[in-house]
mmCIF file of C-alpha atoms in Angstrom:
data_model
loop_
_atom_site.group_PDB
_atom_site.id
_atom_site.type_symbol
_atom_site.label_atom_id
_atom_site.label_comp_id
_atom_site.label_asym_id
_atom_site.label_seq_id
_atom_site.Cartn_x
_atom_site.Cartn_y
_atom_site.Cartn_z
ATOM 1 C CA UNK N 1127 299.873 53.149 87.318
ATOM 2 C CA UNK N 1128 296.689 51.282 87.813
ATOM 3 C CA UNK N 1129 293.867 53.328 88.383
ATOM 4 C CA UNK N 1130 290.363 53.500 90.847
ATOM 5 C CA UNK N 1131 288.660 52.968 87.684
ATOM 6 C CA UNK N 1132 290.816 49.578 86.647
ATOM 7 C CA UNK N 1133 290.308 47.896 89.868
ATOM 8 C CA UNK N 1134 286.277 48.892 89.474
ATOM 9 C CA UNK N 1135 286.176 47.206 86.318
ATOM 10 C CA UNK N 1136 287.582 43.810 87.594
ATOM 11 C CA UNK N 1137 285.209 44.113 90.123
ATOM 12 C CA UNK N 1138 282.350 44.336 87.784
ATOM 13 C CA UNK N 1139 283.410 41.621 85.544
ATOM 14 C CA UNK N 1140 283.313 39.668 89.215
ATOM 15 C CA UNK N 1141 279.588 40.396 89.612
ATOM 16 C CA UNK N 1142 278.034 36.703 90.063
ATOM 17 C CA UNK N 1143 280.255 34.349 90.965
ATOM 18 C CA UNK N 1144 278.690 32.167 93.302
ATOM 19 C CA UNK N 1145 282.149 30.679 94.719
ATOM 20 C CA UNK N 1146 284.765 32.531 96.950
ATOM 21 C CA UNK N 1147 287.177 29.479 96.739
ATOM 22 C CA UNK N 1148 289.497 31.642 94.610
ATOM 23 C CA UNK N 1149 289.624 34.366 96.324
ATOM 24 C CA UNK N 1150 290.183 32.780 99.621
ATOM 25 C CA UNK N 1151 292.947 30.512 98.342
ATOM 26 C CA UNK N 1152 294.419 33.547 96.926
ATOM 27 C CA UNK N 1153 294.961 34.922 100.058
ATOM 28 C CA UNK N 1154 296.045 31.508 102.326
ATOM 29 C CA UNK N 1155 298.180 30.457 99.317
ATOM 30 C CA UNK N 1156 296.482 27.459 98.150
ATOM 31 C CA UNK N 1157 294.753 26.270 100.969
ATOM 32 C CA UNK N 1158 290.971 26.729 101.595
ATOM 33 C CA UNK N 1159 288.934 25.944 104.297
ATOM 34 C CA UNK N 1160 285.089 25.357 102.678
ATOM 35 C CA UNK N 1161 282.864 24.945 105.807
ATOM 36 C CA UNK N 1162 279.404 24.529 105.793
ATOM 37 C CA UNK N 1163 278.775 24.307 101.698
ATOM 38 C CA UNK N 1164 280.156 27.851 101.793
ATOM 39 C CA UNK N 1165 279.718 30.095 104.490
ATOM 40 C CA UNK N 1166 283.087 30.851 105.347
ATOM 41 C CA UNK N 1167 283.495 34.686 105.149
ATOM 42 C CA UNK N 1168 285.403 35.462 101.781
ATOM 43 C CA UNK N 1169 284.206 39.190 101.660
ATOM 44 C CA UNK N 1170 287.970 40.352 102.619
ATOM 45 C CA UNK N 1171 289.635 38.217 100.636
ATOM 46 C CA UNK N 1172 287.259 39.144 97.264
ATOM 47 C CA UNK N 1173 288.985 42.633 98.128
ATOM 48 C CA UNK N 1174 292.535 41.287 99.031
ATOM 49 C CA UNK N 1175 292.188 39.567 95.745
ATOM 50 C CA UNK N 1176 290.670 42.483 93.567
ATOM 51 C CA UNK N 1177 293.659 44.678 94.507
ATOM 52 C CA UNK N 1178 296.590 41.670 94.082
ATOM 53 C CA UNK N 1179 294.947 41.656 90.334
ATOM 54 C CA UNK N 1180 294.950 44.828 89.542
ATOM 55 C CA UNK N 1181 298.689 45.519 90.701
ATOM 56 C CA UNK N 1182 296.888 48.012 93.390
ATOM 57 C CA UNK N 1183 298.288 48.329 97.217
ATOM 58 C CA UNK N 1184 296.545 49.209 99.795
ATOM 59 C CA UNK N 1185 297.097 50.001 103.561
ATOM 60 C CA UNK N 1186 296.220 47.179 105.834
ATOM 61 C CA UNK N 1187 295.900 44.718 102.943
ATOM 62 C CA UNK N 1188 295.781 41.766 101.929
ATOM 63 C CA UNK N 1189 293.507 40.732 105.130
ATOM 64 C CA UNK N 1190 290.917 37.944 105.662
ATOM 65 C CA UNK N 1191 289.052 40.445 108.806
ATOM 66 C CA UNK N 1192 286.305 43.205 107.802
ATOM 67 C CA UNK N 1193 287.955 46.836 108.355
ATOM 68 C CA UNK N 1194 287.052 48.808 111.219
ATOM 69 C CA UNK N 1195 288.139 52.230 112.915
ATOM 70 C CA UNK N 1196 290.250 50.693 115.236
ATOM 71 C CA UNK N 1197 292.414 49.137 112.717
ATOM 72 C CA UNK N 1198 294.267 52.668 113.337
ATOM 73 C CA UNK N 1199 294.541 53.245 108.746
ATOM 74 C CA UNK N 1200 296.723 56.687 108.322
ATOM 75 C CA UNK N 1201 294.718 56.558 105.193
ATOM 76 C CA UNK N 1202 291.172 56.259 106.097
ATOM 77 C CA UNK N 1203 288.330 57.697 104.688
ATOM 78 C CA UNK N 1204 285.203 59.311 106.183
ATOM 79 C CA UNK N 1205 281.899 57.923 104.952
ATOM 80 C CA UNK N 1206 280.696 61.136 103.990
ATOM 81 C CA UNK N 1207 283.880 61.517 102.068
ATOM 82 C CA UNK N 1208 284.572 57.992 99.981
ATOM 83 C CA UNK N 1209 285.192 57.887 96.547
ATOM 84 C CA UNK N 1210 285.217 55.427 93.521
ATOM 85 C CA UNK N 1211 287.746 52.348 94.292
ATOM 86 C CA UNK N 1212 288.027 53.080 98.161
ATOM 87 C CA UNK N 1213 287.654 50.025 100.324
ATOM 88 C CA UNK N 1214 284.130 50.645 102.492
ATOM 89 C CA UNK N 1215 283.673 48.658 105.579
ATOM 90 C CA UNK N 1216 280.426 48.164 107.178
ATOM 91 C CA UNK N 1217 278.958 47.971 110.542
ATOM 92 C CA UNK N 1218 275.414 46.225 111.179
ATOM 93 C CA UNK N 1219 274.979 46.326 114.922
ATOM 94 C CA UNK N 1220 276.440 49.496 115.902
ATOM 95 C CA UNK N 1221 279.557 48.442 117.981
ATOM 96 C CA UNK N 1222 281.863 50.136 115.420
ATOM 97 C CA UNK N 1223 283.082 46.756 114.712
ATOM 98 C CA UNK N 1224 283.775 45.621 111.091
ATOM 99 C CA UNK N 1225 281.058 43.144 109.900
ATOM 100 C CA UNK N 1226 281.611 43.027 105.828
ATOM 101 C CA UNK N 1227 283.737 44.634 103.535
ATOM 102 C CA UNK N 1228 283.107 45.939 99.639
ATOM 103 C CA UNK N 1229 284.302 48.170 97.149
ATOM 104 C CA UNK N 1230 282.565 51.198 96.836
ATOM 105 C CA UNK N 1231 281.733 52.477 93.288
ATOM 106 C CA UNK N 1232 279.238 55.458 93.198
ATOM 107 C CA UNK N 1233 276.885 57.643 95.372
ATOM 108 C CA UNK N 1234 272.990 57.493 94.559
ATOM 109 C CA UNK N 1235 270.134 59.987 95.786
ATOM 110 C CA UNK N 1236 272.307 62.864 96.773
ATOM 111 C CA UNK N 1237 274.696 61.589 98.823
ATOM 112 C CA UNK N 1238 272.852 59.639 101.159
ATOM 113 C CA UNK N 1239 273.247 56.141 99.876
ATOM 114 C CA UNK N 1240 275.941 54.046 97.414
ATOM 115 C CA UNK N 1241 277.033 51.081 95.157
ATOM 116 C CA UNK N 1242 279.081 49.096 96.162
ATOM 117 C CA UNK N 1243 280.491 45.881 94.659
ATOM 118 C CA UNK N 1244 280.493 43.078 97.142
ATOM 119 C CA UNK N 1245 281.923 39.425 97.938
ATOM 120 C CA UNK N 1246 280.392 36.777 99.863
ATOM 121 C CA UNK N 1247 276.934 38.956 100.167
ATOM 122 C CA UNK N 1248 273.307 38.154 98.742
ATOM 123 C CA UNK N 1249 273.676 34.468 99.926
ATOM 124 C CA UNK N 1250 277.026 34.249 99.278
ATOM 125 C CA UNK N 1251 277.741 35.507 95.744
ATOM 126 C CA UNK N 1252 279.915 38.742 94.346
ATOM 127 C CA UNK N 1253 277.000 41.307 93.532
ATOM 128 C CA UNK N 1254 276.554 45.117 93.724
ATOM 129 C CA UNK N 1255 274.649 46.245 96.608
ATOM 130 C CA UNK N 1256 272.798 49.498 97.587
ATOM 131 C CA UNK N 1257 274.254 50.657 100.656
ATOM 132 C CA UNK N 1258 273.725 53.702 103.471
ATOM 133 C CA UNK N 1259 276.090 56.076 104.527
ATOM 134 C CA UNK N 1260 274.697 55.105 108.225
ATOM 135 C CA UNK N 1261 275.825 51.552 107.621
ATOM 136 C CA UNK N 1262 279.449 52.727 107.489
ATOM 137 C CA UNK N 1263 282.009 52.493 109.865
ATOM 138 C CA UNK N 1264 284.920 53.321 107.891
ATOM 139 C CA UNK N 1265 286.481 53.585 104.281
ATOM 140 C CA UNK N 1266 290.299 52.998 103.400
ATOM 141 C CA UNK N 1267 291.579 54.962 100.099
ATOM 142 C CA UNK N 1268 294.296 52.678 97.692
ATOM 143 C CA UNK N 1269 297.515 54.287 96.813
ATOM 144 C CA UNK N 1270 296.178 54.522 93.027
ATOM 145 C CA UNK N 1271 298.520 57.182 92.048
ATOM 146 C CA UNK N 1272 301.705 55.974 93.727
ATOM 147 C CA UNK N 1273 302.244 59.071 95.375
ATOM 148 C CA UNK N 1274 302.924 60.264 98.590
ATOM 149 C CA UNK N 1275 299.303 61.639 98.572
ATOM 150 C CA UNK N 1276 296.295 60.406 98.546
ATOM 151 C CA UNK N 1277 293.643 60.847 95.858
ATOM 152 C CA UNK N 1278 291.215 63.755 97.347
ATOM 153 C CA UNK N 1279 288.498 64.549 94.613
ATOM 154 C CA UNK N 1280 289.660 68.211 93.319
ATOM 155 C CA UNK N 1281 286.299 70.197 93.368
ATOM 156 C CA UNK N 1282 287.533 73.770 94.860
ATOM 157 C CA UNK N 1283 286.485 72.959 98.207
ATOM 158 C CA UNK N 1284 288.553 72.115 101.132
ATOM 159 C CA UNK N 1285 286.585 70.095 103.068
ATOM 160 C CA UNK N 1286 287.783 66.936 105.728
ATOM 161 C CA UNK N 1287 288.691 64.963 103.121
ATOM 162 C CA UNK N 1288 291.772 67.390 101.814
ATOM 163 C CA UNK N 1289 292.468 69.158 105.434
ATOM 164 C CA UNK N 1290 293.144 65.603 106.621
ATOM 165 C CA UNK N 1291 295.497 64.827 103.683
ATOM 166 C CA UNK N 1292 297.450 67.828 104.812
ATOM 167 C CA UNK N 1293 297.410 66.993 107.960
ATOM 168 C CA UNK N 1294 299.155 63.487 107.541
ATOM 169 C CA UNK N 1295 301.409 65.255 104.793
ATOM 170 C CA UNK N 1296 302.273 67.995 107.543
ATOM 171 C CA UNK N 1297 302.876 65.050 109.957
ATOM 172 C CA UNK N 1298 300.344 66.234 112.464
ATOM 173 C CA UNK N 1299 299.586 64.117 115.457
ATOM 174 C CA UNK N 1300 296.082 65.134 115.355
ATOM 175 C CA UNK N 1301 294.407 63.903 111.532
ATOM 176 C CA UNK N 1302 290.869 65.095 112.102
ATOM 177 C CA UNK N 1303 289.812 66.904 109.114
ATOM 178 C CA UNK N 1304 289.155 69.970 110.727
ATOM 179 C CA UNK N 1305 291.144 73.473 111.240
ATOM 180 C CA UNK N 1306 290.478 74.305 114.482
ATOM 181 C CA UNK N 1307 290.992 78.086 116.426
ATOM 182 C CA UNK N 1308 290.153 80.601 113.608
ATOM 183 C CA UNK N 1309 289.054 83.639 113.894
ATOM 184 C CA UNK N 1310 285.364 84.644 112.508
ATOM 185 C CA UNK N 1311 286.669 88.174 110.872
ATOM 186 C CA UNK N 1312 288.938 86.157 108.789
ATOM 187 C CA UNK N 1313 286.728 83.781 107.256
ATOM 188 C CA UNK N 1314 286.885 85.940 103.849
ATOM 189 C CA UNK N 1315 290.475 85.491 103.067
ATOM 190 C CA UNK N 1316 289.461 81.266 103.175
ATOM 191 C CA UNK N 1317 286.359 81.255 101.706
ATOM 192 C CA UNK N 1318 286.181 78.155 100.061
ATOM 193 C CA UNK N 1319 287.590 75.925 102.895
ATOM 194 C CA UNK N 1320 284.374 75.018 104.847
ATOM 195 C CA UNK N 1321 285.552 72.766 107.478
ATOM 196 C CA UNK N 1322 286.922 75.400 110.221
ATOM 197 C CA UNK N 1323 286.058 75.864 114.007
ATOM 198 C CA UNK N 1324 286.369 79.120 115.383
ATOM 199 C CA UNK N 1325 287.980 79.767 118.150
ATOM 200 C CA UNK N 1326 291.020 82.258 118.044
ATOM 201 C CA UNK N 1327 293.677 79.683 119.343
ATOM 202 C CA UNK N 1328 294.857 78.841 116.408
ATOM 203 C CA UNK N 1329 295.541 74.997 114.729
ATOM 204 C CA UNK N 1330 298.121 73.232 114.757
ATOM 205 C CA UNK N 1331 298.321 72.159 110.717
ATOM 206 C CA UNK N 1332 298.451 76.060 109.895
ATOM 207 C CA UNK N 1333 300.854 77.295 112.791
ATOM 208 C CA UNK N 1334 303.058 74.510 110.875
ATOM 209 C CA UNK N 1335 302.420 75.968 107.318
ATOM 210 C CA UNK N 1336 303.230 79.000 108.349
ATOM 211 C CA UNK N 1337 306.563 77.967 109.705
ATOM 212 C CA UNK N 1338 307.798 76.234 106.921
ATOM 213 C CA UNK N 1339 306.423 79.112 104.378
ATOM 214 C CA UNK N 1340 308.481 81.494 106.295
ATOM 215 C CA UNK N 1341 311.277 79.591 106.375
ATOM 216 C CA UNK N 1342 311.031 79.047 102.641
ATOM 217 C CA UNK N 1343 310.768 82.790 102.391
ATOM 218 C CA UNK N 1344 307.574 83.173 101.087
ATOM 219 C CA UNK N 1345 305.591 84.144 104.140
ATOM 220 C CA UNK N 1346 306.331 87.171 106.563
ATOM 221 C CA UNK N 1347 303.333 87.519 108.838
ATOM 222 C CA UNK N 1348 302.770 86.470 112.648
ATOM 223 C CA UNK N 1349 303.015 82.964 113.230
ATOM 224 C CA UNK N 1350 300.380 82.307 115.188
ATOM 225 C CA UNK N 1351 297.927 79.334 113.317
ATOM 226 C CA UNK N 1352 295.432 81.503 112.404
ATOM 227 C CA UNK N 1353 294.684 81.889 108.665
ATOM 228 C CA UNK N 1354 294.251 84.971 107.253
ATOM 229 C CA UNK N 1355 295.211 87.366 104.347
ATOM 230 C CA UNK N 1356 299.002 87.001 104.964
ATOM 231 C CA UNK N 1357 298.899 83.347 105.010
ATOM 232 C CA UNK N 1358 296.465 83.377 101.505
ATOM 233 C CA UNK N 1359 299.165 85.384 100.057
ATOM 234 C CA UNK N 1360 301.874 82.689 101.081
ATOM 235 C CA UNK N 1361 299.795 79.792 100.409
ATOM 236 C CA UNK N 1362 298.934 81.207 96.259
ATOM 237 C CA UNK N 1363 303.059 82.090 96.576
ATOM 238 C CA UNK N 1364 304.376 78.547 97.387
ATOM 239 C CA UNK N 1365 301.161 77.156 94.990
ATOM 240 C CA UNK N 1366 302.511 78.866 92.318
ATOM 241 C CA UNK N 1367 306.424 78.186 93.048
ATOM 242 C CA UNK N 1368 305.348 74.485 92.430
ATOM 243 C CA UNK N 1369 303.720 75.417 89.234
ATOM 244 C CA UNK N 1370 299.978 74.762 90.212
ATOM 245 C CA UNK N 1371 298.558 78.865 91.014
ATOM 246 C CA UNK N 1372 298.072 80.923 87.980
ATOM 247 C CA UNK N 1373 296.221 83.859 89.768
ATOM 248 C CA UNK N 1374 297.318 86.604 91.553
ATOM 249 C CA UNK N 1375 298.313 86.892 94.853
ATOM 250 C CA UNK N 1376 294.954 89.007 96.200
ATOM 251 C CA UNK N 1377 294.462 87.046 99.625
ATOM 252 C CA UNK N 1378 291.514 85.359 98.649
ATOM 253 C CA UNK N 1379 291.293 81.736 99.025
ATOM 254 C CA UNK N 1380 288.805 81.378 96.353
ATOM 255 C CA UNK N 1381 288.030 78.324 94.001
ATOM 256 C CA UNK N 1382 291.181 78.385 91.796
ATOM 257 C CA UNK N 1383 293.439 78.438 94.940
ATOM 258 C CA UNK N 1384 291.608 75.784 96.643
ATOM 259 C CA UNK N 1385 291.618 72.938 93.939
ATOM 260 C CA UNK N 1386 295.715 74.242 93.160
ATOM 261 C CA UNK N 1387 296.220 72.895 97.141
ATOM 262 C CA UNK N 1388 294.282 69.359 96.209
ATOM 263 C CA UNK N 1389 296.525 69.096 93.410
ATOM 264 C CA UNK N 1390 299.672 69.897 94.912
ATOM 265 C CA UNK N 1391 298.529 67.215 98.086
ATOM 266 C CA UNK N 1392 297.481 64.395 95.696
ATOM 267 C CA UNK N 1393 301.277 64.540 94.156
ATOM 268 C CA UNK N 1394 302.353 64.515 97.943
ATOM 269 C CA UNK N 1395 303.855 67.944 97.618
ATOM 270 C CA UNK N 1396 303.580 69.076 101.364
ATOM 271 C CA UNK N 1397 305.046 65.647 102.658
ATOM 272 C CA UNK N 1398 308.234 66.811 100.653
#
């Protein structure tokens, strides 16, 4: 299965070609349309093209259009959270609107800016550019692993990037990267997932979990979306029925327990 890292490398062997013709007829078939000595925008089709070669799909491609957030992508990626290989579109005048396109290949100076490689940029060339998380309007993640995941970075902490990939695994309407309505005096028995609002209501994603734990017979507490120490214990359960937990089952969501989850949702397991 082609990987992030395959599809960077072809991009980097890219770096300096002055002419998008082959990328753009790659995309209308054979035809190209070279207006102006150059200018016509090739940036989407330098990524249309990177991912045809290196046998990679990708939601919403091949295109010829900059990506934007109202494309709609059930795969898209926050800026905050993009990773090597993920498709990075840009916004320069702050009407959300896609205005260029790149690959993005690694964060620089903690976070707050990245490489990226680039078509049709610096005059019209392929060339890796430093780029601002600010600059970002959205990112869209490959299917690199071919499964019904996506490919979350597993680091022990569940943070938007994996509570969204449950989300669309769990089929939730609502894919915000947040687990909304928990309650403050359970925060211990999830202490390394860092991306919850309190509230008491409950969420939606964990009201769901719940159900289908119980139904699997693993979990017997109140289903009522709130995680706490019963739905730990059921979580670490059905973790290590699929063969990921190798803890106990002590109702703390701790590091172990929180990269098992990324591992079971980047082989798709909850969409099962």
């Amino acid at each position: 299965m082609p990987s992030a890292q395959d599809l960077l490398n072809l991009a980097r062997g890219e770096i300096g070609t002055t002419s998008g013709r082959k990328y753009w007829e790659a995309y209308w078939g054979g035809s190209w349309a070279y207006v102006d000595g150059g200018s016509t925008p090739w940036c989407a089709c330098f990524t249309s093209w990177l991912l045809s070669e290196s046998g990679v799909t990708c939601e919403g491609f091949p295109r010829a259009v900059a990506i934007d957030r109202r494309d709609g992508f059930s795969r898209q990626v926050e800026p905050s959270d993009l990773q090597p290989g993920d498709m990075v579109g840009y916004d320069w005048d702050g009407d959300r609107g896609g205005d260029h396109i790149g690959v993005f290949e690694e964060w620089v100076d903690g976070g707050w800016s990245f490489h990226a490689i680039e078509g049709n940029t610096s005059g019209g060339v392929v060339a890796r550019k430093l780029r601002y998380v600010s600059q970002v309007t959205i990112g869209v993640r490959p299917d690199y692993d071919g499964s019904k995941g996506g490919t979350i970075a597993v680091d022990g902490a569940v943070g938007p990037a994996t509570i969204r990939e449950w989300q669309r695994q769990m089929g939730m309407a609502v894919v915000d990267g947040i687990i909304s309505g928990q309650l403050e005096s359970e925060d211990s028995y999830r202490r390394n997932v860092w991306s919850v609002e309190h509230g008491g209501e409950g969420s939606s994603l964990v009201l769901a979990v719940q159900r289908r734990m119980r139904d699997a017979g693993l979990y017997d507490g109140i289903i009522d979306g709130c995680w706490g120490r019963a739905t730990t214990n059921a979580l670490q359960r059905q973790l290590r029925a699929w063969g990921y937990y190798k803890g106990s089952i002590d109702g703390d969501f701790g590091h172990h327990s929180a990269e098992c989850l990324q591992r079971s949702l980047n082989d798709g397991r909850w969409a099962e």
